[in-house]
CSV table of C-alpha atoms in Angstrom, one decimal:
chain,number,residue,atom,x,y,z
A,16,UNK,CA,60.7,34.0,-19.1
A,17,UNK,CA,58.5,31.6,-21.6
A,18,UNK,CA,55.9,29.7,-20.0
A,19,UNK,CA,57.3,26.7,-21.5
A,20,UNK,CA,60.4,27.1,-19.3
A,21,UNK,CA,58.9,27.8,-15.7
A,22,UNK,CA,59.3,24.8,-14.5
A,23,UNK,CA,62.1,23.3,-16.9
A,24,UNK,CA,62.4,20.1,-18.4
A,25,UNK,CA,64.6,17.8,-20.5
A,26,UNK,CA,63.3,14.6,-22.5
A,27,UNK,CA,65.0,12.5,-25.0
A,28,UNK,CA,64.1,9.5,-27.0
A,29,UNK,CA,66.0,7.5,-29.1
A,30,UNK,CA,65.9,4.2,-31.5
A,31,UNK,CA,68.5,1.1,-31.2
A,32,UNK,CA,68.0,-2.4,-32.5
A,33,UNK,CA,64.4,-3.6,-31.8
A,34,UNK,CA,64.4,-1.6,-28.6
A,35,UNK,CA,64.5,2.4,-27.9
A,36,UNK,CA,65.1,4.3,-24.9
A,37,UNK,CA,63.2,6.9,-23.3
A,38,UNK,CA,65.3,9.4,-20.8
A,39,UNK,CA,64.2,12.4,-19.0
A,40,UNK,CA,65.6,14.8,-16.0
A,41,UNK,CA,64.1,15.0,-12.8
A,42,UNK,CA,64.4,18.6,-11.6
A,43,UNK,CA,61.1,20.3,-11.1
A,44,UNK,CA,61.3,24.2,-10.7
A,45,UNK,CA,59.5,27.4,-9.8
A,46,UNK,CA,61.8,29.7,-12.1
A,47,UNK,CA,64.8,30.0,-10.6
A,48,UNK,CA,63.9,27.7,-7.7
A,49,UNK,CA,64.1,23.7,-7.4
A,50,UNK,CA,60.9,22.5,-5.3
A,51,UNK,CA,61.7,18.8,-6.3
A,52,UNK,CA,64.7,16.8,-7.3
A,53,UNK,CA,62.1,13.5,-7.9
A,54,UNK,CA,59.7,14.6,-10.8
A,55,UNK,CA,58.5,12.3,-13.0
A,56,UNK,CA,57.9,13.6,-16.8
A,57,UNK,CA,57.8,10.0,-18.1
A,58,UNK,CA,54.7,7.8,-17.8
A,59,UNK,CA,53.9,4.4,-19.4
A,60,UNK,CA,50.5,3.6,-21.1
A,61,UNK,CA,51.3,0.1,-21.4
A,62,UNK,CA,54.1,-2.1,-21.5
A,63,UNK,CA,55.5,-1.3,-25.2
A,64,UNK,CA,54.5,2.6,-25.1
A,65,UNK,CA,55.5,5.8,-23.4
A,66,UNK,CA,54.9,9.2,-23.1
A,67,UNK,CA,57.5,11.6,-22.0
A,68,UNK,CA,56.0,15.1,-21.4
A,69,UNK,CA,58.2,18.3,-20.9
A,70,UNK,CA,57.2,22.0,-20.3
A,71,UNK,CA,54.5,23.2,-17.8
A,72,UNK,CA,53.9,20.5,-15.1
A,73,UNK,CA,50.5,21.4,-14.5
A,74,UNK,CA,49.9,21.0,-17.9
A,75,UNK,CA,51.9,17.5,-18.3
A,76,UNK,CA,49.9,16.2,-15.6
A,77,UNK,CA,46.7,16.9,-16.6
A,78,UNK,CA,47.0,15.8,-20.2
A,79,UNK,CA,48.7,12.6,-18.7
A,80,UNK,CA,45.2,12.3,-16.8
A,81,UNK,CA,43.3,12.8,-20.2
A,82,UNK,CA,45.5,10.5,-22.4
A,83,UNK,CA,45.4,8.1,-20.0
A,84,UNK,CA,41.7,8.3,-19.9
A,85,UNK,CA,41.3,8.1,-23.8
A,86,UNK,CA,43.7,5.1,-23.5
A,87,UNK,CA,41.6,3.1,-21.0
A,88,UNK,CA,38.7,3.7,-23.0
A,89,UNK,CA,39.8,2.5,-26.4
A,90,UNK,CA,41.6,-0.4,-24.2
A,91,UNK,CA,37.6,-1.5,-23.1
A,92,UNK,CA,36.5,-1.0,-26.7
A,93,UNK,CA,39.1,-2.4,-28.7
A,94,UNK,CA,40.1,-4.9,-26.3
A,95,UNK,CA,44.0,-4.2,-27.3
A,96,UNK,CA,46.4,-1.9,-26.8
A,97,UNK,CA,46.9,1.3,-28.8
A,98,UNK,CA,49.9,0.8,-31.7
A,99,UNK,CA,52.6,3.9,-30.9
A,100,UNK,CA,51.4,5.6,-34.4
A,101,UNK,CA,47.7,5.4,-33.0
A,102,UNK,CA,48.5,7.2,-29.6
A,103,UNK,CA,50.4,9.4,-31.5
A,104,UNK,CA,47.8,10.9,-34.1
A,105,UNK,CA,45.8,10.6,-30.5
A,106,UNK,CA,48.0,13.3,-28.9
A,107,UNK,CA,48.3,15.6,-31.8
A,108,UNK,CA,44.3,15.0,-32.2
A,109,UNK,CA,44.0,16.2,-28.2
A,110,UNK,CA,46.0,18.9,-28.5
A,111,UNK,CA,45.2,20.4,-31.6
A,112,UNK,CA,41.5,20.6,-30.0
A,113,UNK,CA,43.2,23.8,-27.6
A,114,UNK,CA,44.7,25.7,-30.9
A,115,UNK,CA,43.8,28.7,-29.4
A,116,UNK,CA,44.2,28.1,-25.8
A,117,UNK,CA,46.9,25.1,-25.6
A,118,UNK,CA,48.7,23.1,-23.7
A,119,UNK,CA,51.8,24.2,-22.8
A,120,UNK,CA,53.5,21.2,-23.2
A,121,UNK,CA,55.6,19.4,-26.0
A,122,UNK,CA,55.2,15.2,-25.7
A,123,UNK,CA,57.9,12.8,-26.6
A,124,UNK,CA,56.6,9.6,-27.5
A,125,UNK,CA,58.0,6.0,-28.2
A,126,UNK,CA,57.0,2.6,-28.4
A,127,UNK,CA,57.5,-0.5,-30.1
A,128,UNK,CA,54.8,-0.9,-33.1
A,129,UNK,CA,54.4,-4.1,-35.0
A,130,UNK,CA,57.1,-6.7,-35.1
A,131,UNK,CA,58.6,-5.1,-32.3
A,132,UNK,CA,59.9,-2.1,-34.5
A,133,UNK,CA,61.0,0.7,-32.4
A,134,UNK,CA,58.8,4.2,-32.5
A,135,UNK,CA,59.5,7.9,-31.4
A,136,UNK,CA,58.0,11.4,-32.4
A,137,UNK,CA,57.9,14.3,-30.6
A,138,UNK,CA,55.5,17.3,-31.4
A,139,UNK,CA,55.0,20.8,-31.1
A,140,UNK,CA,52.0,22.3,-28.5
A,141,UNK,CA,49.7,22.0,-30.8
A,142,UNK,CA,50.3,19.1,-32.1
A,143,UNK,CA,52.2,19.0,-35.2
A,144,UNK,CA,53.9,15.7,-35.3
A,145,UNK,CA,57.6,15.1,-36.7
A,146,UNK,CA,58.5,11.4,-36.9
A,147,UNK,CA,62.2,10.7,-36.8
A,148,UNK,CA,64.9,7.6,-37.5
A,149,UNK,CA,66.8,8.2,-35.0
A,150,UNK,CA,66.5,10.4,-31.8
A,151,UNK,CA,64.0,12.9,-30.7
A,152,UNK,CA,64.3,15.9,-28.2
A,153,UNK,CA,62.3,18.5,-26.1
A,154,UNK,CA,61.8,20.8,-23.0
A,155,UNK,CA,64.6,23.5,-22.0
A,156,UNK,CA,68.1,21.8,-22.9
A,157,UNK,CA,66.5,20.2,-26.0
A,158,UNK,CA,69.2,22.5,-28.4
A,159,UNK,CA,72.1,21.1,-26.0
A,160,UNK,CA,70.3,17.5,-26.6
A,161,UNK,CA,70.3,18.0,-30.4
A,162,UNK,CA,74.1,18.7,-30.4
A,163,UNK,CA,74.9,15.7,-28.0
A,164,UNK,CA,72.3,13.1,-29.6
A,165,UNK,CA,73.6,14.2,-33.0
A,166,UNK,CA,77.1,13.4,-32.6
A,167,UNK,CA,76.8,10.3,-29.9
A,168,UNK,CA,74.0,8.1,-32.1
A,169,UNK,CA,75.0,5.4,-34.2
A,170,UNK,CA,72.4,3.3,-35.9
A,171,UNK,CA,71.4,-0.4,-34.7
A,172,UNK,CA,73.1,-0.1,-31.5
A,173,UNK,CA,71.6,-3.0,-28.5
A,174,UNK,CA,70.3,-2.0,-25.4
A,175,UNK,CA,73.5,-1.8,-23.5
A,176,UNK,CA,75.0,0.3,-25.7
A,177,UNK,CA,71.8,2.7,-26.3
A,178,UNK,CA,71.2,3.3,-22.4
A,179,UNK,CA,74.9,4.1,-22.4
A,180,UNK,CA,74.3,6.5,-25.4
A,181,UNK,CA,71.4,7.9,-24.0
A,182,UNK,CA,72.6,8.2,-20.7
A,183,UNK,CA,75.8,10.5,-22.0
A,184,UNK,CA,73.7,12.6,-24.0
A,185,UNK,CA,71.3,13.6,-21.6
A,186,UNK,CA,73.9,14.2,-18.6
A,187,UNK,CA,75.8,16.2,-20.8
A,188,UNK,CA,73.0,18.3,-22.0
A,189,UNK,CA,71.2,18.7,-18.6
A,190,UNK,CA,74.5,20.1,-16.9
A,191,UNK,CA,74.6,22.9,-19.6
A,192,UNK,CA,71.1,23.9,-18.8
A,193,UNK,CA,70.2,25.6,-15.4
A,194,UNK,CA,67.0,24.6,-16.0
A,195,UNK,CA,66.8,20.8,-16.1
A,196,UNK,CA,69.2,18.5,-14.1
A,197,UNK,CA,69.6,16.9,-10.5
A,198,UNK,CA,69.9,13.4,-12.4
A,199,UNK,CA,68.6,11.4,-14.8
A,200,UNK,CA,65.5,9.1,-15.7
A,201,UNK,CA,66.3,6.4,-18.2
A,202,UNK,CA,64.2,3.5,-19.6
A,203,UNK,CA,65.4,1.3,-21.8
A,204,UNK,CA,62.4,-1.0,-23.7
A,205,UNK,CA,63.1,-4.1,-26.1
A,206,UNK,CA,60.4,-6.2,-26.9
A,207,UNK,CA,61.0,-8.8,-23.6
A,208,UNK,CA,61.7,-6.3,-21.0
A,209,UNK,CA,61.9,-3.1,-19.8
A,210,UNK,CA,64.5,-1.3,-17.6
A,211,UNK,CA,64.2,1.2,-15.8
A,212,UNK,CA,67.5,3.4,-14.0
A,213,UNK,CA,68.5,6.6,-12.4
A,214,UNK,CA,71.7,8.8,-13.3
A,215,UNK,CA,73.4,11.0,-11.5
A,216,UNK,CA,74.8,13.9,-13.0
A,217,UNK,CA,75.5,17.3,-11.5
A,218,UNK,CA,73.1,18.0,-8.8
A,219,UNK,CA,72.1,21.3,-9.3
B,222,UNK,CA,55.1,38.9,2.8
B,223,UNK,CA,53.3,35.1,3.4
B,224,UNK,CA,55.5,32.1,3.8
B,225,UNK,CA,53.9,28.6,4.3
B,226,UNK,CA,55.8,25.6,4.7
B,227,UNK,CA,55.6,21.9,5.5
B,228,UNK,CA,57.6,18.8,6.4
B,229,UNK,CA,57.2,15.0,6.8
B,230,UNK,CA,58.1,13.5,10.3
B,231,UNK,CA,58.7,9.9,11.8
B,232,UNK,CA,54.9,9.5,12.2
B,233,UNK,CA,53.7,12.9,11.3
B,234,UNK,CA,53.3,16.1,9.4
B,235,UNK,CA,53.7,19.3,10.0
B,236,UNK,CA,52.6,22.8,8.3
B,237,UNK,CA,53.4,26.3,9.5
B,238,UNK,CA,52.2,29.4,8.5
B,239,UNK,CA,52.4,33.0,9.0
B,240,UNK,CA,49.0,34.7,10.2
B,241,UNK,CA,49.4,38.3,8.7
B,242,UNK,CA,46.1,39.9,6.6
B,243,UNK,CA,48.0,42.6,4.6
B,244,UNK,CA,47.0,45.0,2.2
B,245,UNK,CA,49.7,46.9,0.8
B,246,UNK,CA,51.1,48.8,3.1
B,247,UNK,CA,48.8,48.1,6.5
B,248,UNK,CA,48.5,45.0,8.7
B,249,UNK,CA,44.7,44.2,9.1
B,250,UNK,CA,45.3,41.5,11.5
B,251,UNK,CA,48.2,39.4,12.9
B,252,UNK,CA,45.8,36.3,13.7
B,253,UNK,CA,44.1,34.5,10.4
B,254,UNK,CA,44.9,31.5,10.6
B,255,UNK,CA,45.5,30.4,7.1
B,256,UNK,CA,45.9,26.5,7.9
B,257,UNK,CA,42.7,25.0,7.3
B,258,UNK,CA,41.6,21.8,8.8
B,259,UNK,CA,40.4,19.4,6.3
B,260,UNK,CA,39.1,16.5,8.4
B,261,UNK,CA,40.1,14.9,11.0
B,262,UNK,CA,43.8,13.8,9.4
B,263,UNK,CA,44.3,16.3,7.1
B,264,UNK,CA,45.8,20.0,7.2
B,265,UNK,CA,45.7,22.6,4.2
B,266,UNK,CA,48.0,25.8,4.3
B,267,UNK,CA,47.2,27.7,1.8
B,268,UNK,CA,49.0,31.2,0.6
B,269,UNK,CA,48.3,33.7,-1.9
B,270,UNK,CA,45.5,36.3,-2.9
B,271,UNK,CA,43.6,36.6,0.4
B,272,UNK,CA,40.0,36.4,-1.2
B,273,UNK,CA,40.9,33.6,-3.0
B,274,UNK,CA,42.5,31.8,-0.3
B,275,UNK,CA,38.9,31.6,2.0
B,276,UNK,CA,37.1,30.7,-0.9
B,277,UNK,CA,39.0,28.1,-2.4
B,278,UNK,CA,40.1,26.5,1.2
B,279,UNK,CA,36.4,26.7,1.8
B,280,UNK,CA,34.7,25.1,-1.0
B,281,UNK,CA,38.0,22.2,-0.7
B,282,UNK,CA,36.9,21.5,2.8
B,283,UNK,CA,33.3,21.5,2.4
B,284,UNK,CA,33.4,19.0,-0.9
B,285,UNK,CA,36.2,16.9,1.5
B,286,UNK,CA,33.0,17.0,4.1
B,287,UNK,CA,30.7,16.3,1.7
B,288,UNK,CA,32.5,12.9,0.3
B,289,UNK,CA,32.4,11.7,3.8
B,290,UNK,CA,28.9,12.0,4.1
B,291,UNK,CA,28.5,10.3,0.7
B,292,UNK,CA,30.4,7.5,0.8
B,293,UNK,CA,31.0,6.7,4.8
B,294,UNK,CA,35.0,7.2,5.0
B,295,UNK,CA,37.4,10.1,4.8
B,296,UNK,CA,39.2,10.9,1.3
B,297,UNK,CA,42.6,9.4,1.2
B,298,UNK,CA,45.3,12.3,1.3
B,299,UNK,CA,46.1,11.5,-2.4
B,300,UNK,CA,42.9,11.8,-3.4
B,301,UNK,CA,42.2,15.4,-1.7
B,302,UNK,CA,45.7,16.3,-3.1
B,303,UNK,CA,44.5,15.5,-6.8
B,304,UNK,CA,41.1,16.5,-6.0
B,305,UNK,CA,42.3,20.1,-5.1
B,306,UNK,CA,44.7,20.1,-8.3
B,307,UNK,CA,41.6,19.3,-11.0
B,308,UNK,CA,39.7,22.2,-9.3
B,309,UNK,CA,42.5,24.3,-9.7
B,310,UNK,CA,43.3,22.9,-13.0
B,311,UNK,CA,39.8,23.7,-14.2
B,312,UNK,CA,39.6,26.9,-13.1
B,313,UNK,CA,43.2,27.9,-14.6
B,314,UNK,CA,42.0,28.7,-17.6
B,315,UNK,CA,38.7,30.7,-17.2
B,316,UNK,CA,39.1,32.2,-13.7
B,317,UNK,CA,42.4,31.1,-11.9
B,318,UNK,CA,42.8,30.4,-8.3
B,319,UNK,CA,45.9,32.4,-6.9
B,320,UNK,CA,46.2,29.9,-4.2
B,321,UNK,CA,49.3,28.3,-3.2
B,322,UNK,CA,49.1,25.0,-1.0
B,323,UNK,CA,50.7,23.0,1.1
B,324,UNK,CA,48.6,20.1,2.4
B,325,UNK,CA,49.2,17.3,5.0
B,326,UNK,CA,48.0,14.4,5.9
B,327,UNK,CA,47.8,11.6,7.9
B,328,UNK,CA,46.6,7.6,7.1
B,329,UNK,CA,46.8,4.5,8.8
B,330,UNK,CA,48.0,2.6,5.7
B,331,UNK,CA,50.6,4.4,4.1
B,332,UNK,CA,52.1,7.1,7.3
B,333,UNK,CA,52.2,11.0,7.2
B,334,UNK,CA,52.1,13.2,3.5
B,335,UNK,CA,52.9,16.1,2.7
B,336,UNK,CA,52.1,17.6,-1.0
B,337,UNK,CA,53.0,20.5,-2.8
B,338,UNK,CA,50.0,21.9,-4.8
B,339,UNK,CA,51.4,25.4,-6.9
B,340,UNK,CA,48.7,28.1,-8.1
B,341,UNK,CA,48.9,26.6,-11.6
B,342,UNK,CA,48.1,23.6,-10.3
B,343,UNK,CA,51.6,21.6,-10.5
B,344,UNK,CA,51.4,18.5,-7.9
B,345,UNK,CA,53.9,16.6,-6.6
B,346,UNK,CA,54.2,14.5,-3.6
B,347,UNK,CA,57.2,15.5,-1.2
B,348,UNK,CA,59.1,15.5,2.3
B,349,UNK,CA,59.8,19.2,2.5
B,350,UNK,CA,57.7,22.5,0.7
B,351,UNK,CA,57.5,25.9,1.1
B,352,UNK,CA,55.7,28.8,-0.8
B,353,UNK,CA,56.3,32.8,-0.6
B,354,UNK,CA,59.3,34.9,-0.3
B,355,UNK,CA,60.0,32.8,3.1
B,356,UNK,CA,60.9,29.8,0.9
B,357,UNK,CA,63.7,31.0,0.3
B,358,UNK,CA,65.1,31.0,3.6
B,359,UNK,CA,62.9,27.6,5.1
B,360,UNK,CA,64.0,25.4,2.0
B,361,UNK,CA,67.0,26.2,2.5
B,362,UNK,CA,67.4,25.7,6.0
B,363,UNK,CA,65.6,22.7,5.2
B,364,UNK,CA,67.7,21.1,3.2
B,365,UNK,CA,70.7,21.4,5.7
B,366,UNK,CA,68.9,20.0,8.6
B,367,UNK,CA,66.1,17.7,7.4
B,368,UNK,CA,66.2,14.1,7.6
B,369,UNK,CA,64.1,11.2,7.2
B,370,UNK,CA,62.0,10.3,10.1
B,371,UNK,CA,62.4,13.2,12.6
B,372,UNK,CA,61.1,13.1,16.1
B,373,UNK,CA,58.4,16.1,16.4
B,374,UNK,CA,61.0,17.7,18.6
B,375,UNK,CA,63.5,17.8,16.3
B,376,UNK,CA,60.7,18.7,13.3
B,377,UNK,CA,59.3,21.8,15.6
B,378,UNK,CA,63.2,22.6,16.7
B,379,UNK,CA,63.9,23.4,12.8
B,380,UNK,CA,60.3,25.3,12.1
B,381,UNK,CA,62.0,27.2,14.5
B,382,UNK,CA,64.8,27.6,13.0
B,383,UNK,CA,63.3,28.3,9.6
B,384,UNK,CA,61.3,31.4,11.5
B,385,UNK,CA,64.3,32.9,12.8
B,386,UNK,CA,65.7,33.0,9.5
B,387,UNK,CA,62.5,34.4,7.9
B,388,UNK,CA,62.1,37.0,10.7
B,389,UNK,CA,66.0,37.7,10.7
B,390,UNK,CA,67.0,38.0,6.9
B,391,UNK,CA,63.0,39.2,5.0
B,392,UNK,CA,62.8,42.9,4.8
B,393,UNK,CA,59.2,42.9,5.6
B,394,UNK,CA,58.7,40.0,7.6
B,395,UNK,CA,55.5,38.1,8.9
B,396,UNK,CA,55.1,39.2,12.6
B,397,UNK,CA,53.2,35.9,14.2
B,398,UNK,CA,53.3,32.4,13.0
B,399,UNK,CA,50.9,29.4,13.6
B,400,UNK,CA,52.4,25.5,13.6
B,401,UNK,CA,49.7,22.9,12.9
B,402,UNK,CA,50.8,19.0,13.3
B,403,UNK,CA,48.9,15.9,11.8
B,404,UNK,CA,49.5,12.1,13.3
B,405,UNK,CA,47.4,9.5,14.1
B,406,UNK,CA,45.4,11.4,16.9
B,407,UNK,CA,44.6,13.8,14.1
B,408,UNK,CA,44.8,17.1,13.2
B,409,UNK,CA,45.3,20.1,15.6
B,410,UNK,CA,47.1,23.3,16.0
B,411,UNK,CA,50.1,22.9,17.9
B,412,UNK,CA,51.8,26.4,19.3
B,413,UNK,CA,52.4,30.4,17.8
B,414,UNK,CA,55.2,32.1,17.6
B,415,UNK,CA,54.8,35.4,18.7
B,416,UNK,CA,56.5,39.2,17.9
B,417,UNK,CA,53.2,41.1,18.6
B,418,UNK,CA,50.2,40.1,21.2
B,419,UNK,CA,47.0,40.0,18.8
């Protein structure tokens, strides 16, 4: 088995009107085994960006800890917050550093950039950044997720109708995969709130 | 083959561990105790390659020590939890620990924790772990028969359940096993469970 798929992972983003959603699953594994049906994959850096981080836990956590870090300090120099494209050249700058011994990790990120315009990209391991329109995909179900995201997007939806969208993707991708599952993690982000739910799919 | 494993009470935490030092095919001993005792509120039981294990308990409990001395109060459990996952972290990449942890603790604030700490460093805050070939058999029995806020009775009722299952159903199973609790009159080893005398 990859080392990208020891403890499994699901993670999708995608872009409405002016807002975007950011889902993940919450199984954490050892191989076969579930230690933890409570992960959490997606973290926020501040209120209009977030990173969604699937593959290795260990190495999701501690690159959390170092973006994080890099945040903060650009936070006390700049006095602002990071713009989505910013942190994203940030993350493919970190990781790119460990081209020969990388993180095993592949980071989903969105935000909303100026005037509120919605933001996602996902990358490879080491870094190689692809931008997209509409929705983006990773960890162990993320070919399921390209089918289901695929045929369930529609352009300019609202929020209610992209955390529904979302939401049916990533259940129905997540009980494919042994991997990933035992629920769902969903935020939802427009410019004057952000919301924040659990799904329940197929708990195994 | 070594099985740890941990659970969260009404008011406390506790870890058990088996106390076999094998190597292949022979039993050196069927007393190390491989539950170390942090500080006063905190337990660590730790599972995997045996030199590794002392060490890396060892230089955790020493730097836990050492932060007391420094600063005049005890780590928080969350912070010797995320301590013990940089250290691994670090190390995972040039020379890895094969240490497997389960650590409890106990604070006046925030109650009994237990945490799950992998050997590639993977951390996660939880009610019930268990490492080894045992896991198997104590997560699952776990899972039927845990619930929030046990009394100890009930908590040490299902440890033994989990060890009957271990001893009953794992081809090679541990002979002895060692039950550490952690509440707010600290940390302390509670009983064994005994096949063979030493």
């Amino acid at each position: 088995m990859s080392i990208f798929e020891y403890n499994g992972s699901a993670l999708v983003a995608m872009v409405g009107k002016n807002c975007f959603a950011i889902a993940s699953d919450r199984r954490l594994g050892v191989h076969l085994q579930t230690v933890a049906t409570d992960f959490q994959r997606i973290f926020k850096i501040h209120d209009k960006l977030f990173l969604g981080l699937s593959g290795l836990g260990s190495d999701a956590q501690t690159l959390h800890q170092r973006l994080v870090f890099r945040h903060k300090l650009y936070q006390l120099r700049e006095e602002r917050d990071m713009k989505p494209e910013t942190f994203a050249s940030l993350v493919s700058a970190v990781l790119y550093e460990k081209r020969f011994g990388p993180y095993f990790c592949q980071p989903v990120i969105a935000g909303l950039g100026d005037d509120d315009k919605p933001f996602i990209c996902t990358m490879d391991s080491i870094g190689a950044k692809e931008l997209a329109k509409d929705f983006v995909v990773a960890g162990t179900a993320s070919e399921s997720l390209y089918g289901a995201c695929e045929s369930m997007f529609k352009p300019d939806m609202d929020h209610e109708e992209l955390f529904e969208t979302v939401s049916q993707a990533l259940i129905s991708s997540i009980d494919r995969d042994c991997l990933s599952g035992w629920g769902g993690h969903v935020y939802v982000v427009t410019p004057t709130e952000v919301t924040e739910r659990i799904l329940k799919g197929r708990m195994d | 083959m070594e099985c740890v494993f941990g659970m969260v009470g009404k008011g406390f935490a506790l870890v058990v561990a088996d106390t076999s030092a094998v190597n292949s095919i022979l039993v050196h001993k069927s007393n190390e105790d491989k539950i170390m005792v942090l500080d006063q509120h905190k337990l660590m039981g730790a599972s995997g390659e045996a030199g590794d294990r002392a060490q890396f308990t060892e230089y955790i409990q020493k730097n836990v020590s050492l932060y007391q001395f420094r600063n005049g109060i005890p780590l928080t459990t969350s912070a010797a939890a995320n301590f013990m996952r940089n250290e691994l972290a670090t190390a995972l990449r040039k020379n890895p620990y094969q240490v497997n942890i389960v650590l409890a603790g106990y604070e006046k604030e925030t109650g009994p924790s237990l945490y799950f700490i992998d050997y590639i460093a993977t951390l996660h805050k939880v009610d019930k772990a268990a490492f080894g070939y045992g896991s198997y058999f104590a997560l699952s029995m776990m899972d039927r028969h845990y619930h929030p806020d046990m009394t100890v009775d009930e908590a040490i009722k299902l440890a033994d359940q989990c060890i009957e299952e271990i001893r009953s159903r794992l081809v090679v199973a541990p002979q002895n096993f060692i039950i550490k609790i952690v509440d707010q009159d600290g940390a302390r080893e509670h009983s064994w469970r005994r096949t063979t005398k030493e």
